[in-house]
Amino acid sequence: AGISRTKELSLSFSYDPIVFIPLFSVITNIVLLITIAKRRRYIKSILWFCVCIISAVLWGIGDMMTFLANNRETGLLARSLVPVTSLFGVSALVIFVSDITSDDADMHLGSRLLLVANTLLYFVVNLSTSLIINKDPASLVQRYWGYETVFGPFGLIYLLWSQFVIIYVAGLLTKYYLSRKKKEQKKQALIFLIGILIPLFGSTFTNIIPAIF
C-alpha cells in the first residue's frame, strides 16, 4: 500500500517483516526512557542521557522507514534521519559520560563545544550540500532491506569522526573504570562501556568497512 501525490515527489511504503528488528529497538528504548524518567532523581545529567536515548528511538524509526520504503524519495527521507540522530545522540553521550566520570569543568565545557560543533557540521554542511550524503534520490542503491544513500566526498570523514567520538567516550569510561575502587562504581562503568562497545564494533563492520570499499 502506498501514499503518492505526484510522480516526481511521493512517499510510498510497503510491508516487510524485517521492520520488526528496528521496531524492537524503538520499543526497548522507549521503555528504558520511561524507566529512567521514573528514577530521574537518582541519575546525574539525566537530560543528556535522555537526549541520547531519544536519538536512538528516532534512529530506529528511520530504519523502520528505510525497510518499509517503496521508492527512492521515501528511502532518501528515511536515511536522512540517521545523521541527525547519530550526531545529536553521540554528542549527548559525550556530555553525559564526561559529567558522570569527571569533576573537571574544562572537560564539561569541551563536551558541550563538541555538541555545538557537531550540530553546525550537520545543519550547515549536510543540509545545504551533498558533501556528506548525496541528496539526489536517483543515487540511492536498492538493497533487499530498502534503499541506502550514497556518501558524498566527505561522507567517510563523517563516519570516521563519529567513530572517533564513540572511541573517545569508551576511553573516558575505561579510565573511570580503572580508577574506581568501589565495586558498584566499577560495575556501573563496565555496563556503560559494554553498551558503547557493542554499537562501536557493530557500526565498524556494517558502516565503516563497507563504506571504505
PDB file of C-alpha atoms in Angstrom, residues 162-164 166-167 170 195-205:
ATOM      1  CA  SER A 162      31.510   9.667  14.599  1.00  0.00           C
ATOM      2  CA  GLN A 163      33.623   6.602  15.343  1.00  0.00           C
ATOM      3  CA  PHE A 164      36.339   8.755  16.904  1.00  0.00           C
ATOM      4  CA  ILE A 166      32.496   6.977  20.347  1.00  0.00           C
ATOM      5  CA  ILE A 167      36.053   5.709  20.919  1.00  0.00           C
ATOM      6  CA  ALA A 170      34.851   4.453  25.544  1.00  0.00           C
ATOM      7  CA  GLY A 195      26.827  -0.749  25.941  1.00  0.00           C
ATOM      8  CA  ILE A 196      29.110   1.541  23.937  1.00  0.00           C
ATOM      9  CA  LEU A 197      31.487  -1.112  22.576  1.00  0.00           C
ATOM     10  CA  ILE A 198      28.661  -3.179  21.058  1.00  0.00           C
ATOM     11  CA  PRO A 199      27.435  -0.418  18.668  1.00  0.00           C
ATOM     12  CA  LEU A 200      31.056   0.672  18.114  1.00  0.00           C
ATOM     13  CA  PHE A 201      32.104  -2.709  16.734  1.00  0.00           C
ATOM     14  CA  GLY A 202      28.731  -3.176  15.044  1.00  0.00           C
ATOM     15  CA  SER A 203      28.903   0.129  13.168  1.00  0.00           C
ATOM     16  CA  THR A 204      32.537  -0.505  12.240  1.00  0.00           C
ATOM     17  CA  PHE A 205      31.653  -3.732  10.422  1.00  0.00           C
TER      18      PHE A 205
END
